[in-house]
mmCIF file of C-alpha atoms and ligand atoms in Angstrom:
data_model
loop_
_atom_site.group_PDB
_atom_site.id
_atom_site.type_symbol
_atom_site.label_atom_id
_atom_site.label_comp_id
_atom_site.label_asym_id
_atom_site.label_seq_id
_atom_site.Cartn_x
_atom_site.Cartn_y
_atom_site.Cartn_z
ATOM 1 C CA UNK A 904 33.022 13.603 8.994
ATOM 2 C CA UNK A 905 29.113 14.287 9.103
ATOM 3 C CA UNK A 906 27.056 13.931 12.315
ATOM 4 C CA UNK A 907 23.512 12.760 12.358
ATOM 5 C CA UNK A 908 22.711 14.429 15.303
ATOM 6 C CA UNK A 909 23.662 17.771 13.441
ATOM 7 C CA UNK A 910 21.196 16.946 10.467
ATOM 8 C CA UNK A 911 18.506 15.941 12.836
ATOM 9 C CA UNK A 912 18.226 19.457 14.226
ATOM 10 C CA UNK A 913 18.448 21.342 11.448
ATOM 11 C CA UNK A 914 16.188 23.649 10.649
ATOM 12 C CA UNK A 915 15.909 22.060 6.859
ATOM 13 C CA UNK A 916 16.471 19.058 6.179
ATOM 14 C CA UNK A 917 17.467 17.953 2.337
ATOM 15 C CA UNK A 918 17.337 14.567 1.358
ATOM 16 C CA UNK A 919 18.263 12.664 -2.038
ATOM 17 C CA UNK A 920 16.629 9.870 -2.200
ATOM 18 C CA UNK A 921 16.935 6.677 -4.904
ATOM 19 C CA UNK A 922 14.030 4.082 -5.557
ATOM 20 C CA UNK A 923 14.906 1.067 -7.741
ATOM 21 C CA UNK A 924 12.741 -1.500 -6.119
ATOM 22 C CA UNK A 925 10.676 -2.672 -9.399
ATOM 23 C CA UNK A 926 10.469 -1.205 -12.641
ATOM 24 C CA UNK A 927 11.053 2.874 -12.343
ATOM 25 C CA UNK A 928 14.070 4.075 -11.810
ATOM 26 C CA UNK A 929 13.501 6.973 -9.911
ATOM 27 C CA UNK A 930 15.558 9.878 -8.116
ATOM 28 C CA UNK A 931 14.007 12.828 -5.630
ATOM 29 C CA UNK A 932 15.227 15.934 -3.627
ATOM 30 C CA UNK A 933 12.724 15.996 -1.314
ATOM 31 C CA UNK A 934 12.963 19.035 1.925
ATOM 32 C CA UNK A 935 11.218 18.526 5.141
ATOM 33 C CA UNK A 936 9.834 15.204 3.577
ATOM 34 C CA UNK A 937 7.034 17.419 2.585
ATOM 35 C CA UNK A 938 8.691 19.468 -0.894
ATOM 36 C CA UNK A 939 9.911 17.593 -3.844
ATOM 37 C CA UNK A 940 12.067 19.817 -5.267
ATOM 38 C CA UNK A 941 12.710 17.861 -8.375
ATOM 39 C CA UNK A 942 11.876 14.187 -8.688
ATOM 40 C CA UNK A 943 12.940 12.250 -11.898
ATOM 41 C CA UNK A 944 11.603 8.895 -12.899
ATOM 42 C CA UNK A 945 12.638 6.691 -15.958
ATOM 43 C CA UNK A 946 10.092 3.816 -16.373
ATOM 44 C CA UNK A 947 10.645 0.623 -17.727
ATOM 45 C CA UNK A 948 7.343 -0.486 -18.380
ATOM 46 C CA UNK A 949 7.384 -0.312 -22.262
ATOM 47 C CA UNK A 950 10.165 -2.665 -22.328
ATOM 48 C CA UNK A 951 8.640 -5.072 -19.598
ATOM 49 C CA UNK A 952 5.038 -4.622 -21.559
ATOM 50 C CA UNK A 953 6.306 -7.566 -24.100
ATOM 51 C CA UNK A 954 6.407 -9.358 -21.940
ATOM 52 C CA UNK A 955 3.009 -9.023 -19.955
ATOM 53 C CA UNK A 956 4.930 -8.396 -16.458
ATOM 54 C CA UNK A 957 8.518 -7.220 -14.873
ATOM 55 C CA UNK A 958 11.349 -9.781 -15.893
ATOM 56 C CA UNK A 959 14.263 -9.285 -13.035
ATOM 57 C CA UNK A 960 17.059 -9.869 -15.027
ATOM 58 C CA UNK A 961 16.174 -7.346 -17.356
ATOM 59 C CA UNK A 962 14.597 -4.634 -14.770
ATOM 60 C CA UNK A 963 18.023 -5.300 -13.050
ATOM 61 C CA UNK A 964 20.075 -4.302 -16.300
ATOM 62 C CA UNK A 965 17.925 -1.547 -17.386
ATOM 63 C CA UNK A 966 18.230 0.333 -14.015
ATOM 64 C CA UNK A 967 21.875 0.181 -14.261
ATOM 65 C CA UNK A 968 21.896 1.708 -17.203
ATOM 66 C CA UNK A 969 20.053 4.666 -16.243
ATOM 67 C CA UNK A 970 20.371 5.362 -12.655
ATOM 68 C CA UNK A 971 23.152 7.738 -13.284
ATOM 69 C CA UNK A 972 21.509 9.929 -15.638
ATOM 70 C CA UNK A 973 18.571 10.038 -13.628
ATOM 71 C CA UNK A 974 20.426 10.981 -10.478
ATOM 72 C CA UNK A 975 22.102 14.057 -12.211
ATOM 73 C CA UNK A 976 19.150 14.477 -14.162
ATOM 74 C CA UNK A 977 17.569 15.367 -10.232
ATOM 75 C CA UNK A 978 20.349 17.118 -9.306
ATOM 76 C CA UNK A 979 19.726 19.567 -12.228
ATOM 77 C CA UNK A 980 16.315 19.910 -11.852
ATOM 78 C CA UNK A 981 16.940 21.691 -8.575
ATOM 79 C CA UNK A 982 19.301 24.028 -8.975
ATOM 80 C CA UNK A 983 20.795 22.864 -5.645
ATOM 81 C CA UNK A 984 24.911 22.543 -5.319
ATOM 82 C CA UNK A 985 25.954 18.723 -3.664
ATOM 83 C CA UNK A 986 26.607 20.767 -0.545
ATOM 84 C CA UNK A 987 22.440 21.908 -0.063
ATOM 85 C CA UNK A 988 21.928 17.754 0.610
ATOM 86 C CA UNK A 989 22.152 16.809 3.864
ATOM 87 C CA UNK A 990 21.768 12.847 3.430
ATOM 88 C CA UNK A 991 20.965 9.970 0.867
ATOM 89 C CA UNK A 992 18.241 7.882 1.345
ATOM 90 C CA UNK A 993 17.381 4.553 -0.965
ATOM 91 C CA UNK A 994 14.686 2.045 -0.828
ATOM 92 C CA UNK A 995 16.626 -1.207 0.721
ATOM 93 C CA UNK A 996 13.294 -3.385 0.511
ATOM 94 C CA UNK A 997 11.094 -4.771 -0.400
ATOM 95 C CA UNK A 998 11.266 -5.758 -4.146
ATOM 96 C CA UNK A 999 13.511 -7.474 -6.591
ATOM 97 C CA UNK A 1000 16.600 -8.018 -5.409
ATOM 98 C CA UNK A 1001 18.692 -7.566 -8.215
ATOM 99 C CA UNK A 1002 16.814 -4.351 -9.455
ATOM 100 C CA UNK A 1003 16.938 -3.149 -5.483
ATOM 101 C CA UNK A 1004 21.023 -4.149 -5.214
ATOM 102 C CA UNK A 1005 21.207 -1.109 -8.162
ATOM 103 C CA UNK A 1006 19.910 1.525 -5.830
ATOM 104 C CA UNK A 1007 21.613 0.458 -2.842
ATOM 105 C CA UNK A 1008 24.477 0.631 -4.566
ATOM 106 C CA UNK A 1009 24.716 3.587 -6.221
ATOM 107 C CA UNK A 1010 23.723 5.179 -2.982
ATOM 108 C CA UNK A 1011 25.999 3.951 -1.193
ATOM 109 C CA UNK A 1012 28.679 5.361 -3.545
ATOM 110 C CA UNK A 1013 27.094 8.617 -3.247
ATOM 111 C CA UNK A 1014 27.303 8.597 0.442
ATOM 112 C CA UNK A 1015 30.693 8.033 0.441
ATOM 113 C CA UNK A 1016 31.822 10.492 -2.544
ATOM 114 C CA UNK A 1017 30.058 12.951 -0.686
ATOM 115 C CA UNK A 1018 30.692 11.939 2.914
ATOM 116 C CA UNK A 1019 26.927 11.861 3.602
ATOM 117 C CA UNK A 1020 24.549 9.881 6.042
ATOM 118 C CA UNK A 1021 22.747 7.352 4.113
ATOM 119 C CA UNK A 1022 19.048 6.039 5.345
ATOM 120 C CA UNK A 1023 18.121 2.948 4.103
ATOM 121 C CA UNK A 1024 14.018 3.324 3.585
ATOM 122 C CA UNK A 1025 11.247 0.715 3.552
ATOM 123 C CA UNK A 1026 9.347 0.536 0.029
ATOM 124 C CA UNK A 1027 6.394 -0.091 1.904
ATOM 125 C CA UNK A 1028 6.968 2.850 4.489
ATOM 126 C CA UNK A 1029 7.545 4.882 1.664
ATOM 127 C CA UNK A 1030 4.235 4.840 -0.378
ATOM 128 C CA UNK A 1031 2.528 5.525 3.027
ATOM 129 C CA UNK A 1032 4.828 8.694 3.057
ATOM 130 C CA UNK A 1033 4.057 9.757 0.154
ATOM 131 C CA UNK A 1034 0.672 11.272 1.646
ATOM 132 C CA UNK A 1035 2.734 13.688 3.688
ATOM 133 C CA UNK A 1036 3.692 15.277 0.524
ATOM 134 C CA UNK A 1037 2.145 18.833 0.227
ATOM 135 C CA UNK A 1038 -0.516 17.642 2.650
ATOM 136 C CA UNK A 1039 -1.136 18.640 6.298
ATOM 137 C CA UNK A 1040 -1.343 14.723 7.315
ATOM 138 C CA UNK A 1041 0.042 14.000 10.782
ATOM 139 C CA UNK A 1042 -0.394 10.452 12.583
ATOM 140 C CA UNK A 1043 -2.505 9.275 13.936
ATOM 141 C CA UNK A 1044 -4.293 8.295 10.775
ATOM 142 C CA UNK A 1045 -5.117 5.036 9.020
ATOM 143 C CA UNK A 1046 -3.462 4.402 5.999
ATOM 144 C CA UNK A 1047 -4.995 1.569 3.602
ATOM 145 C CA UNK A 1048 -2.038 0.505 1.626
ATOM 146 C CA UNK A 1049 -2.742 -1.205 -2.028
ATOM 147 C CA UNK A 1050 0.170 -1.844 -4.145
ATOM 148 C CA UNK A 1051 1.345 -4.581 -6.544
ATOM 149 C CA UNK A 1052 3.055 -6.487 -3.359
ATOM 150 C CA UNK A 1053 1.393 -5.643 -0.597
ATOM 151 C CA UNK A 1054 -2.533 -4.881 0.645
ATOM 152 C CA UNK A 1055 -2.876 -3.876 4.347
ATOM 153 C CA UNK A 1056 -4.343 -1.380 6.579
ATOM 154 C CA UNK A 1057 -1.853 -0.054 8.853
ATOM 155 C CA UNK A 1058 -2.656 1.706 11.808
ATOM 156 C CA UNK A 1059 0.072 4.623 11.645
ATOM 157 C CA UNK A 1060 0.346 5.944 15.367
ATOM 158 C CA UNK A 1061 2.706 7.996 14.828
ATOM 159 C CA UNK A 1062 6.041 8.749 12.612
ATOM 160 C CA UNK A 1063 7.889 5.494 13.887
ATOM 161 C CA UNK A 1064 5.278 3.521 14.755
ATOM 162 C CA UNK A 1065 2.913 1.721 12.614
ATOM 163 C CA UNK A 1066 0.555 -1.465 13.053
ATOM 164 C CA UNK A 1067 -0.730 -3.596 10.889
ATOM 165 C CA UNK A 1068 -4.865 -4.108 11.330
ATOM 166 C CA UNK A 1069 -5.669 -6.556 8.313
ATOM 167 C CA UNK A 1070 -3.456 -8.045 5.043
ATOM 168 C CA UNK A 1071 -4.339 -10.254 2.193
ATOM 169 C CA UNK A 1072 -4.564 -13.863 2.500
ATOM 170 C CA UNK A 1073 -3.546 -14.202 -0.692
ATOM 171 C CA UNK A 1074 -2.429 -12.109 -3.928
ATOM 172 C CA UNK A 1075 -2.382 -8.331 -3.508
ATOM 173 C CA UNK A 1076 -4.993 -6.058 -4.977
ATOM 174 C CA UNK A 1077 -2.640 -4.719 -7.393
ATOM 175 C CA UNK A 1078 -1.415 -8.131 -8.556
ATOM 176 C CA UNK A 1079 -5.188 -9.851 -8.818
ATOM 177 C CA UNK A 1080 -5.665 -6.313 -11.583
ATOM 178 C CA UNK A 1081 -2.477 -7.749 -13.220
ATOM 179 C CA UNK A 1082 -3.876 -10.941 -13.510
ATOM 180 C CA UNK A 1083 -7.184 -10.007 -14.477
ATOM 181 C CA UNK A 1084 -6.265 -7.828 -16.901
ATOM 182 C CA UNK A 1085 -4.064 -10.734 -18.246
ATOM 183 C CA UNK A 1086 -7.267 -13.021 -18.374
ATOM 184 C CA UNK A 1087 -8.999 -9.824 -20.371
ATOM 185 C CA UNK A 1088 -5.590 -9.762 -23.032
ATOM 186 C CA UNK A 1089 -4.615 -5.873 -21.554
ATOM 187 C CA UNK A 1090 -1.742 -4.616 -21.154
ATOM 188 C CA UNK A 1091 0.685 -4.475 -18.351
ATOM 189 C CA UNK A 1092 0.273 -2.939 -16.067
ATOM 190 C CA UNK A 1093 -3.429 -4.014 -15.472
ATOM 191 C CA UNK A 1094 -4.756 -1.436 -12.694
ATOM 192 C CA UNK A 1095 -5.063 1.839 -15.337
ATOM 193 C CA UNK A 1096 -6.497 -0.412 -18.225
ATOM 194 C CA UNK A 1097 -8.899 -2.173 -16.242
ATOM 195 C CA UNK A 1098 -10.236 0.883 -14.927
ATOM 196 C CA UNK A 1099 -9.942 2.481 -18.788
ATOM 197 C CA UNK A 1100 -11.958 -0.419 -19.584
ATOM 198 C CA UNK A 1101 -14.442 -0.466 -16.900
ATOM 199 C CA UNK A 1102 -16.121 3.116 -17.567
ATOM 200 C CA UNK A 1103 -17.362 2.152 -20.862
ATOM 201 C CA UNK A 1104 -18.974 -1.017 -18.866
ATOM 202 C CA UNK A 1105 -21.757 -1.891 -16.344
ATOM 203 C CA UNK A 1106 -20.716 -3.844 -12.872
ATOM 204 C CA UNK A 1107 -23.488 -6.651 -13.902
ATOM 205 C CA UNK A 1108 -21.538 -9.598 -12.722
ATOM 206 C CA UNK A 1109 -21.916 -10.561 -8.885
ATOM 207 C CA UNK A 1110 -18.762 -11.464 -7.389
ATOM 208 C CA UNK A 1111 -17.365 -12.867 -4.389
ATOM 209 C CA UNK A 1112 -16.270 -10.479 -1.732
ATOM 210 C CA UNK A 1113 -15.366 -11.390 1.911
ATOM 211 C CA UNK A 1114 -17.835 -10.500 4.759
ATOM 212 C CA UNK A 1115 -17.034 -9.380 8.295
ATOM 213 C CA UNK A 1116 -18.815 -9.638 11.480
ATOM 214 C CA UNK A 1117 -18.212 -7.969 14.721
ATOM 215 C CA UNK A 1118 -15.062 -9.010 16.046
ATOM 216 C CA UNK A 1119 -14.005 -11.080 13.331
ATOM 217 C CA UNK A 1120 -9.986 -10.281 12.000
ATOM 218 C CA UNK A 1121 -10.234 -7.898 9.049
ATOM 219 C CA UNK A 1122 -8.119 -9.356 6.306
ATOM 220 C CA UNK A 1123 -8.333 -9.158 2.141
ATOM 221 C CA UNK A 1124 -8.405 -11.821 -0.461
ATOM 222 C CA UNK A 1125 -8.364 -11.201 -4.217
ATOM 223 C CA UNK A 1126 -7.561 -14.559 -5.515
ATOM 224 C CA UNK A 1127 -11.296 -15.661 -4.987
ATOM 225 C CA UNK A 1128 -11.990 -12.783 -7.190
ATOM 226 C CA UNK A 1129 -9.224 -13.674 -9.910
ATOM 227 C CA UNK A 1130 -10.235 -17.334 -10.179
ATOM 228 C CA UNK A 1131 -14.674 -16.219 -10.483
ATOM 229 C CA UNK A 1132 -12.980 -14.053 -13.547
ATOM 230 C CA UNK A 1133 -10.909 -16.636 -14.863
ATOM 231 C CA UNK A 1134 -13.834 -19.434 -14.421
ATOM 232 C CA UNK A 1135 -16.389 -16.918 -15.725
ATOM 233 C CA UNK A 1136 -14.897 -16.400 -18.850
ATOM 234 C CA UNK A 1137 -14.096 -19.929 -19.616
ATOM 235 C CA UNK A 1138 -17.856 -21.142 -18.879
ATOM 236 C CA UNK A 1139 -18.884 -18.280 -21.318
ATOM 237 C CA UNK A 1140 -16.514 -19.490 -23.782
ATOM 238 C CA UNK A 1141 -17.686 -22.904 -24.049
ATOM 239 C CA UNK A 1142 -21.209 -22.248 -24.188
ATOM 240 C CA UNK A 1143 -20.312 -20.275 -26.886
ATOM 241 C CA UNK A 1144 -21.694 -16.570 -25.417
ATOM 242 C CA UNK A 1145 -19.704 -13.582 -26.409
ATOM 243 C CA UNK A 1146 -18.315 -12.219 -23.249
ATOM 244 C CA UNK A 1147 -18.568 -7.983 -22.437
ATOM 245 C CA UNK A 1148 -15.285 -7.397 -21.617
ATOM 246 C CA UNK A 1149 -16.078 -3.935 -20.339
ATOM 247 C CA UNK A 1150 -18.766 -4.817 -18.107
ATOM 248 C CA UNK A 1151 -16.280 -7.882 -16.762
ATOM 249 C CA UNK A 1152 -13.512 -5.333 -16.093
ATOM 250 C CA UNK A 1153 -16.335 -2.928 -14.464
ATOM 251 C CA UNK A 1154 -17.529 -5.474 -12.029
ATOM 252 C CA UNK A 1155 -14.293 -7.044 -10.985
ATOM 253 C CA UNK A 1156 -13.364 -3.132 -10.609
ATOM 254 C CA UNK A 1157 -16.340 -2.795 -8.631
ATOM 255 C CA UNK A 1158 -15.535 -5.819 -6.781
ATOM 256 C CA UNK A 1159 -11.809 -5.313 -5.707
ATOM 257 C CA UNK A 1160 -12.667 -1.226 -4.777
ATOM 258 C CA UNK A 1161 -15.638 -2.551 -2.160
ATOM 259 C CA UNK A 1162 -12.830 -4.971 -0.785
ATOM 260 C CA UNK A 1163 -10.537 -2.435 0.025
ATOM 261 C CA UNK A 1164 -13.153 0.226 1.279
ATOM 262 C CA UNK A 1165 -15.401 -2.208 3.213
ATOM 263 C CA UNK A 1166 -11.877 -3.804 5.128
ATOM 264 C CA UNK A 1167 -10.529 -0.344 5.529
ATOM 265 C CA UNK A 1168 -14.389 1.525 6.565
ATOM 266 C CA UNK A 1169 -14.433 -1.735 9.374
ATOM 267 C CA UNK A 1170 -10.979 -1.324 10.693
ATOM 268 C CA UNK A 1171 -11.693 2.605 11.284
ATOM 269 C CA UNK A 1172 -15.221 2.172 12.844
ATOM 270 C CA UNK A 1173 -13.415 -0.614 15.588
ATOM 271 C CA UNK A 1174 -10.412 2.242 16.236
ATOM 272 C CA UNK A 1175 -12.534 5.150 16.037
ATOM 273 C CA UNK A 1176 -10.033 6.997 13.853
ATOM 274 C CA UNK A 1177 -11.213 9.664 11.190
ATOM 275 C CA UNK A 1178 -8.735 10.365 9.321
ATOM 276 C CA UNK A 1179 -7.592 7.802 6.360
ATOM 277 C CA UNK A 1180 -5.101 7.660 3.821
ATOM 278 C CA UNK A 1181 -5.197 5.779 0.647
ATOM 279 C CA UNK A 1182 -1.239 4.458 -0.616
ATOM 280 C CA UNK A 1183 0.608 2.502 -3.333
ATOM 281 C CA UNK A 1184 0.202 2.024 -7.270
ATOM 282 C CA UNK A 1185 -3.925 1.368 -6.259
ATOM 283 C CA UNK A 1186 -4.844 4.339 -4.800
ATOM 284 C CA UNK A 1187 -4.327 5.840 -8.355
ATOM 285 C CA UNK A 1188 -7.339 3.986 -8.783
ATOM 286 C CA UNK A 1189 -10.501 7.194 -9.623
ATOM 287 C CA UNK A 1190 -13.341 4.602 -8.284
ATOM 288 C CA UNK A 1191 -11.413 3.891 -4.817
ATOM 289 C CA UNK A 1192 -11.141 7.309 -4.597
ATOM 290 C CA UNK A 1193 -14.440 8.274 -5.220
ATOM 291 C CA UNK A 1194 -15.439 5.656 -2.979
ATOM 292 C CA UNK A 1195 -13.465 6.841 0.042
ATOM 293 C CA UNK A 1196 -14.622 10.711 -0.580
ATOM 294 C CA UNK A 1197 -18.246 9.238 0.830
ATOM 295 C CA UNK A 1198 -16.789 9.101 4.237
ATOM 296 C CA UNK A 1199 -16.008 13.224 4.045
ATOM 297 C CA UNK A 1200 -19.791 14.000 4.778
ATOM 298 C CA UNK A 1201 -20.237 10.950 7.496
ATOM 299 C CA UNK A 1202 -16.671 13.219 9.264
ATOM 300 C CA UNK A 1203 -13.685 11.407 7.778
ATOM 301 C CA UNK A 1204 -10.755 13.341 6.421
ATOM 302 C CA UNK A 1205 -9.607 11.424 3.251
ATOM 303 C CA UNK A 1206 -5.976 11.737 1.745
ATOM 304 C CA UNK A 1207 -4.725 10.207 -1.497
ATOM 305 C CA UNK A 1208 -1.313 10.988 -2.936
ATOM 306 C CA UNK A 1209 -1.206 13.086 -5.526
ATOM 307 C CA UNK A 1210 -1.201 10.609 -8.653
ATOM 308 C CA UNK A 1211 2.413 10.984 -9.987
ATOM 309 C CA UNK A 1212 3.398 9.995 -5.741
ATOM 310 C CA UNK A 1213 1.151 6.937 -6.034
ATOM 311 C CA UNK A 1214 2.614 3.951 -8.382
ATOM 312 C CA UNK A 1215 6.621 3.716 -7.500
ATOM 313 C CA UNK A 1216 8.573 7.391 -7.168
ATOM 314 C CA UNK A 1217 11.290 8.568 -5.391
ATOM 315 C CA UNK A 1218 9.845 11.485 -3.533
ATOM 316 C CA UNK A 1219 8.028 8.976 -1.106
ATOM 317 C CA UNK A 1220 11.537 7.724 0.052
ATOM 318 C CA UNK A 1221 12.825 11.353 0.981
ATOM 319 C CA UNK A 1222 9.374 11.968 2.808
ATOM 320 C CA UNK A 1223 9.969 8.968 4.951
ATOM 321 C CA UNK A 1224 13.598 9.713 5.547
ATOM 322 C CA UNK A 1225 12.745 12.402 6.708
ATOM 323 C CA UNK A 1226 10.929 11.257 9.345
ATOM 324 C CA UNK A 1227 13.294 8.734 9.863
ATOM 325 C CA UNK A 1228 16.280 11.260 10.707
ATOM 326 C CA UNK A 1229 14.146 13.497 12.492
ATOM 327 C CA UNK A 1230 13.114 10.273 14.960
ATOM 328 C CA UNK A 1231 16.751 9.804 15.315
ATOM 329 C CA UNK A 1232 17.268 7.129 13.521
ATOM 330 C CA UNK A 1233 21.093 5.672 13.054
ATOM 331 C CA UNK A 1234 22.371 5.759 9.448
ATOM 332 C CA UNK A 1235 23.655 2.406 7.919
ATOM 333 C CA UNK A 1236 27.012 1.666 6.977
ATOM 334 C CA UNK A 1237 28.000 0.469 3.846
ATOM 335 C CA UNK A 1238 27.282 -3.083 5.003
ATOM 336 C CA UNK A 1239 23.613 -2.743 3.734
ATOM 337 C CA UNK A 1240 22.000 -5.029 2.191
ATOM 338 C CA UNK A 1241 18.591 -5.250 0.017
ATOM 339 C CA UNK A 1242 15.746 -7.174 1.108
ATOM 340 C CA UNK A 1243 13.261 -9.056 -0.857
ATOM 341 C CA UNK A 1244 10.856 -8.598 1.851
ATOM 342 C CA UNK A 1245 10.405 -5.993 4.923
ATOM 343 C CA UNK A 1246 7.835 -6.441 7.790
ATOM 344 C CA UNK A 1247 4.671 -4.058 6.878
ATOM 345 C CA UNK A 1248 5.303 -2.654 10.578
HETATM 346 O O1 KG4 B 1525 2.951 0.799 -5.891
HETATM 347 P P1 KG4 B 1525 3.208 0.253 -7.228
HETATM 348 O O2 KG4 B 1525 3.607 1.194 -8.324
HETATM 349 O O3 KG4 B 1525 4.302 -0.860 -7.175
HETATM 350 C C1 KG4 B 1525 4.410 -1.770 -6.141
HETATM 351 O O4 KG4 B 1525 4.990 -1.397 -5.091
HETATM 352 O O5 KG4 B 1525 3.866 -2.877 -6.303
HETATM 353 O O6 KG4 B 1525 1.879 -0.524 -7.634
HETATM 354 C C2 KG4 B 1525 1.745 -1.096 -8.882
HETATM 355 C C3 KG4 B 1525 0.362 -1.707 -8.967
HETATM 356 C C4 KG4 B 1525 0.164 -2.509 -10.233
HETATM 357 O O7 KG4 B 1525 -0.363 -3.764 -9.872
HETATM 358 C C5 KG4 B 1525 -0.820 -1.685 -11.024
HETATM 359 O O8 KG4 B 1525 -1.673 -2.459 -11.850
HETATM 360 C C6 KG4 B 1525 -1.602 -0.988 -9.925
HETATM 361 O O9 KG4 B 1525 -0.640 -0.672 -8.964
HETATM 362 N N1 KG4 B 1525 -2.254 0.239 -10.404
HETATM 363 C C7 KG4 B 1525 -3.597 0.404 -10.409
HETATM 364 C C8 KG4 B 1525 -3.834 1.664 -11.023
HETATM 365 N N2 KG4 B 1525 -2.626 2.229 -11.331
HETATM 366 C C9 KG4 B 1525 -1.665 1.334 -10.941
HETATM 367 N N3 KG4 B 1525 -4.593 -0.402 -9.994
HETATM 368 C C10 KG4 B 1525 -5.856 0.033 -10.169
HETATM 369 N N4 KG4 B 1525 -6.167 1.216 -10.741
HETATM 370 C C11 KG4 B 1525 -5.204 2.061 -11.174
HETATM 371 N N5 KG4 B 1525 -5.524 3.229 -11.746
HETATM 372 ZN ZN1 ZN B 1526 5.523 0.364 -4.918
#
């Protein structure tokens, strides 16, 4: 029988980890929870595109059908025997249930096959993780976390512990790029179109964006945003103007990327903390990130995932597990469970 205490003090640590939270079905051998050595995703978002967002039922389906090639798939990729892996990890929450009950499941199979520890790994946890990946970024930092589900900046004080400075009132900035790239007949997903869209357009349109003084509580709000886009184009409509759909998608970009910087610049000039990192499927986002590389000459070390580690992947589970057997965390039985939700914390 395997003892955690034995992994924990290895000098390597290997870790397979599954992520079938949404619509990727993804797979990762990650060591140290800073090397991928071989990460393997099979995305769903063709079949999901019809549709102009992820339907559960069908996400659900889908990932059963190819989680097993994907795992072996991984295994392949890394020339590594089953013995090399010293525990499965798999996202648990948040997400769809049905498409997360896929992952837990099959991990929990593996586990037991293999007489492995298995980790169960926050989603959210996980995309802040992903910045440890071939970086030199140790806590304390600031991590400003932008994803299709969640917006936040978490304070990360260290591997364990992480607090949550400001979250959206409302939709998340991912979700208010799904929408408004709905509005603007794109594609799903929104966030690469609308930014596709946006350089061949001018940020001419003024548009609301929350304001902060000294000692307020930071927080975000992007369905103000959605509905001045929504309302916009409308009013334009009936008065018969032809609408510049580039320049709308430029200045709602513009909008949604001062949001996020202005929020995040606040919450590090109250902490005093210098270093930031930028996580989830919007820090894929070039003008964000060209944004936050204006803090390096004011003194502030900036770190984005590299952009395959940003949207959903597999590699940012292993990174986190990593940290989460080295802190000495328990593994979980085969009682777990998913979770639709998970406390940003
Ligand atoms: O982290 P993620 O893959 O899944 C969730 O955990 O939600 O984030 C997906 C979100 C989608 O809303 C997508 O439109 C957005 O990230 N996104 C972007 C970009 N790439 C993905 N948003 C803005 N700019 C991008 N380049
Ligand atoms: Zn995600």
């Amino acid at each position: 029988m395997y003892n955690p205490q034995n992994i924990k003090d290895k000098k390597d640590i290997i870790v397979l980890a599954i992520e079938s939270s949404c619509d990727e079905t993804a797979c990762a051998i990650v060591k140290n929870g800073r090397e991928v050595i071989s990460s393997c995703i099979a995305t769903q978002i063709e079949i999901h595109r019809r549709y102009g967002g992820v339907v559960p039922e069908i996400a659900s389906r889908n990932h059963t059908m190819a989680i097993e090639s994907v795992v072996n798939e991984t295994i392949e990729k890394s020339n590594l025997k089953i013995d090399d892996i010293d525990a499965i990890a798999v996202t648990y929450g948040a997400g769809l249930l049905g498409a997360l009950l896929v992952g837990v499941n099959f991990a929990k199979g593996l586990a037991l096959a293999w007489n492995k520890p298995l980790y169960a790994v926050s989603h959210i946890r996980g995309h802040v993780a992903a910045n440890y990946i071939n970086t030199g970024l140790e806590p304390p930092y600031l991590c400003l976390l932008a994803s299709g589900g969640h917006t936040a900046v978490l304070n990360v004080k260290n591997y364990s512990e992480v607090e949550s400075l400001a979250s959206s009132k409302d939709d998340a900035a991912g979700e208010a790029f799904d929408k408004v790239a709905r509005v603007l007949s794109l594609p799903y997903p929104g966030g690469p179109e609308i930014q596709k869209l946006a350089q061949k357009g001018q940020a001419n349109i003024s548009m609301p964006c929350p304001t902060f003084k000294d000692g307020d509580d930071l927080w975000f709000s992007f369905s103000g945003i959605k509905t001045f886009v929504i309302n916009y184009i409308h009013n334009s409509e009936q008065k018969g103007e032809t609408i510049v759909k580039e320049d709308v998608a430029a200045s709602f970009q513009e909008a949604a990327v001062s949001q996020l910087f202005n929020t995040t610049l606040n919450a590090a000039k109250r902490t005093g903390i210098k270093e930031i990192a930028i996580a989830g499927g919007v820090s894929a986002n070039l003008k964000l990130r060209e944004r936050f590389d204006t803090l390096k000459e004011k003194g502030y070390k900036i770190y984005y995932p590299e952009l395959k580690y940003c949207t959903d992947n597999a590699a940012m589970i292993g990174a986190e597990a990593y940290y989460l057997i080295k802190s000495g965390a328990e593994p979980s039985d085969l009682s777990l469970d998913a979770k639709a939700t998970v406390a940003l914390k």
